[in-house]
Amino acid sequence: MEKPYLWLFNIVAIFALFALVGAVGSYFSHFWLSISLLALAIVAWQSWLLFQLNLWVWHSKKMSPITTFGIFGQLYQGIHANQLKSRRKRKQLSRIISSYKAGSEALPDAVVIIDHDSKIVWCNRLARIELGLTWPEKQAGSIVEAINRPDFTTFITGKRFDSPLEIPSPANGQKILEFRVVPFVDNNLMLLIRDVTRLSQIEKMRKDFVANVSHELRTPLTVINGYLEMLPDAADMPPLMMNKAITEMRTQSIRMQTLIEELLQLSRIEASNERTFDKLVNVPQLLWQIQSEAQALNRDKQHKLFFDISPRLRVYGIESELRSAFSNLIFNAIHYTPDKGVIEVKWHVNQNSARFSVKDNGDGIAAQDISRITERFYRVDKARSRKTGGSGLGLSIVKHVLTHHNSNLKIASAIGVGSDFSCEFSAELTHISNT
Ligand code: ADP
């Protein structure tokens, strides 16, 4: 604790000491000698105290002060009190810094702070992962050099921060990152980086979907409109031409209807939360119905159709969805196999699971198309698919139905050899009935 008048007491004590020593010195007739010796002793004592103080301040590891009396004792205590105060403040600050650091690491976004020269001042762990930054190991690199893309450089140097920038991640080209920039203290900038891969995929899918649907509807509508424009002169039209016009308009309107029904079916399956393990589906009966439809469809093509169906094998599922998936695969085989081909449909048990397969000896599908044919509107040969009345949604429906039934579509195909589409239903969904 500070004693405010200690320095005064110190001076008074020194004067008193000089007076006492001076008096004793003059008694022995050595006044100046005694005064000089006392002054020397005081200087030596003070120097020793200063030396100790210097040693303690600069070199001692001990925080506790050296106990001494007088003004030096107070100095020690004052310095010690300040040390304790700054230690408390340091601890408080480091606690605040740690919680800020933990907070910034917990952020769902990557954060980078850059200075006016685009040098990295700070970044969180996510930024190091998403952008492949090496800060702080390699200090003060420029973010422009780290990302190394002309559009990013223009974005940063041109200071066009009113709208965010979307670019692929420099660490992983498959990821799309969105960069937003906000001003930060001391002319620095804060970059907030978000993974928008899913969002941009959804956005692309939405755009593609609208473009595809409009395109699919525009073609039949153009044909119908063309014939309708001819109608005012219908009186002069030969009956043969008239019949052709009506047949074509009907075909095109059926095509639009099919497209819309398939779109609705697809969105129904996607939105469906009906449980697939509640109802047992009599798959053999369903396949026999499809078999008679297939035979009707096969009248022109004259394929050899073989149906090998285990009559007691059933699965838990949604009948309407399974009908749609199986008929799509069987009708596709009929459509995409040249006349007089061989098509085999099988429904049997395979290691406790139920297996469905459709094998044809048609043209086959190239490897690069196999991975894409379950995408909406994707067709290998557009013109041919349209001729069959296909909308390009069939396999997409199959894929969704199978996913809903915890299964997936396997496609084995080779050009000039044929295709084999198959799927399996897990043992839990499989049931063998007694009848
Ligand atoms: P689509 O309505 O055009 O038939 P799908 O989604 O059912 O659409 O099929 C997508 C494409 O996959 C078809 O356009 C066709 O090119 C190809 N495809 C489907 N099944 C077969 C098959 N059995 N053999 C050869 N190609 C097929």
PDB file of C-alpha atoms and ligand atoms in Angstrom, residues 262 328-329 332-337 358 360 362-365 369 372-375 377-382 384-386 388-398 413 418-421, ligand 1:
ATOM      1  CA  GLU A 262     -44.635 -38.224 -65.986  1.00  0.00           C
ATOM      2  CA  ASN A 328     -40.626 -48.338 -67.873  1.00  0.00           C
ATOM      3  CA  LEU A 329     -37.712 -50.789 -67.987  1.00  0.00           C
ATOM      4  CA  ASN A 332     -37.705 -49.285 -72.933  1.00  0.00           C
ATOM      5  CA  ALA A 333     -36.235 -52.669 -73.870  1.00  0.00           C
ATOM      6  CA  ILE A 334     -38.976 -53.051 -76.497  1.00  0.00           C
ATOM      7  CA  HIS A 335     -38.457 -49.511 -77.825  1.00  0.00           C
ATOM      8  CA  TYR A 336     -34.662 -49.532 -77.958  1.00  0.00           C
ATOM      9  CA  THR A 337     -34.128 -53.022 -79.388  1.00  0.00           C
ATOM     10  CA  VAL A 358     -34.660 -56.887 -67.985  1.00  0.00           C
ATOM     11  CA  ASP A 360     -32.213 -57.176 -74.235  1.00  0.00           C
ATOM     12  CA  GLY A 362     -30.484 -54.193 -78.552  1.00  0.00           C
ATOM     13  CA  ASP A 363     -28.010 -51.509 -79.604  1.00  0.00           C
ATOM     14  CA  GLY A 364     -26.579 -51.108 -76.106  1.00  0.00           C
ATOM     15  CA  ILE A 365     -25.516 -47.851 -74.413  1.00  0.00           C
ATOM     16  CA  ASP A 369     -24.049 -42.295 -71.468  1.00  0.00           C
ATOM     17  CA  ARG A 372     -26.215 -39.967 -67.371  1.00  0.00           C
ATOM     18  CA  ILE A 373     -29.305 -41.795 -68.643  1.00  0.00           C
ATOM     19  CA  THR A 374     -31.081 -41.588 -65.280  1.00  0.00           C
ATOM     20  CA  GLU A 375     -30.884 -37.755 -65.419  1.00  0.00           C
ATOM     21  CA  PHE A 377     -34.614 -35.498 -70.028  1.00  0.00           C
ATOM     22  CA  TYR A 378     -31.344 -37.186 -70.903  1.00  0.00           C
ATOM     23  CA  ARG A 379     -31.581 -39.341 -74.025  1.00  0.00           C
ATOM     24  CA  VAL A 380     -28.824 -40.988 -75.976  1.00  0.00           C
ATOM     25  CA  ASP A 381     -30.513 -40.405 -79.294  1.00  0.00           C
ATOM     26  CA  LYS A 382     -33.052 -37.591 -79.030  1.00  0.00           C
ATOM     27  CA  ARG A 384     -35.154 -41.840 -81.790  1.00  0.00           C
ATOM     28  CA  SER A 385     -36.482 -41.378 -78.292  1.00  0.00           C
ATOM     29  CA  ARG A 386     -39.093 -38.853 -79.543  1.00  0.00           C
ATOM     30  CA  THR A 388     -40.964 -43.820 -79.455  1.00  0.00           C
ATOM     31  CA  GLY A 389     -42.930 -41.132 -77.617  1.00  0.00           C
ATOM     32  CA  GLY A 390     -40.269 -40.984 -74.884  1.00  0.00           C
ATOM     33  CA  SER A 391     -39.928 -37.900 -72.732  1.00  0.00           C
ATOM     34  CA  GLY A 392     -36.543 -38.745 -71.225  1.00  0.00           C
ATOM     35  CA  LEU A 393     -38.123 -39.037 -67.777  1.00  0.00           C
ATOM     36  CA  GLY A 394     -38.652 -42.830 -67.645  1.00  0.00           C
ATOM     37  CA  LEU A 395     -35.336 -43.877 -66.076  1.00  0.00           C
ATOM     38  CA  SER A 396     -35.428 -40.873 -63.775  1.00  0.00           C
ATOM     39  CA  ILE A 397     -38.736 -42.193 -62.422  1.00  0.00           C
ATOM     40  CA  VAL A 398     -37.215 -45.694 -62.100  1.00  0.00           C
ATOM     41  CA  SER A 413     -24.574 -52.488 -71.316  1.00  0.00           C
ATOM     42  CA  GLY A 418     -27.368 -55.200 -75.535  1.00  0.00           C
ATOM     43  CA  SER A 419     -28.347 -53.951 -72.079  1.00  0.00           C
ATOM     44  CA  ASP A 420     -29.171 -55.465 -68.724  1.00  0.00           C
ATOM     45  CA  PHE A 421     -31.129 -53.294 -66.267  1.00  0.00           C
TER      46      PHE A 421
HETATM   47  P1  ADP B   1     -37.157 -42.066 -72.811  1.00  0.00           P
HETATM   48  O1  ADP B   1     -38.472 -41.529 -72.410  1.00  0.00           O
HETATM   49  O2  ADP B   1     -36.446 -41.251 -73.820  1.00  0.00           O
HETATM   50  O3  ADP B   1     -37.204 -43.519 -73.150  1.00  0.00           O
HETATM   51  P2  ADP B   1     -35.735 -42.893 -70.457  1.00  0.00           P
HETATM   52  O4  ADP B   1     -35.367 -42.087 -69.268  1.00  0.00           O
HETATM   53  O5  ADP B   1     -36.632 -44.046 -70.253  1.00  0.00           O
HETATM   54  O6  ADP B   1     -36.286 -41.873 -71.515  1.00  0.00           O
HETATM   55  O7  ADP B   1     -34.409 -43.415 -71.127  1.00  0.00           O
HETATM   56  C1  ADP B   1     -33.331 -42.509 -71.324  1.00  0.00           C
HETATM   57  C2  ADP B   1     -32.504 -42.942 -72.508  1.00  0.00           C
HETATM   58  O8  ADP B   1     -31.805 -44.142 -72.187  1.00  0.00           O
HETATM   59  C3  ADP B   1     -33.312 -43.266 -73.730  1.00  0.00           C
HETATM   60  O9  ADP B   1     -33.564 -42.109 -74.481  1.00  0.00           O
HETATM   61  C4  ADP B   1     -32.416 -44.240 -74.468  1.00  0.00           C
HETATM   62  O10 ADP B   1     -31.495 -43.504 -75.242  1.00  0.00           O
HETATM   63  C5  ADP B   1     -31.654 -44.941 -73.347  1.00  0.00           C
HETATM   64  N1  ADP B   1     -32.197 -46.288 -73.052  1.00  0.00           N
HETATM   65  C6  ADP B   1     -33.100 -46.624 -72.113  1.00  0.00           C
HETATM   66  N2  ADP B   1     -33.330 -47.955 -72.083  1.00  0.00           N
HETATM   67  C7  ADP B   1     -32.558 -48.468 -73.071  1.00  0.00           C
HETATM   68  C8  ADP B   1     -32.338 -49.788 -73.560  1.00  0.00           C
HETATM   69  N3  ADP B   1     -32.960 -50.864 -73.053  1.00  0.00           N
HETATM   70  N4  ADP B   1     -31.446 -49.954 -74.573  1.00  0.00           N
HETATM   71  C9  ADP B   1     -30.801 -48.887 -75.106  1.00  0.00           C
HETATM   72  N5  ADP B   1     -30.962 -47.626 -74.683  1.00  0.00           N
HETATM   73  C10 ADP B   1     -31.828 -47.399 -73.668  1.00  0.00           C
END
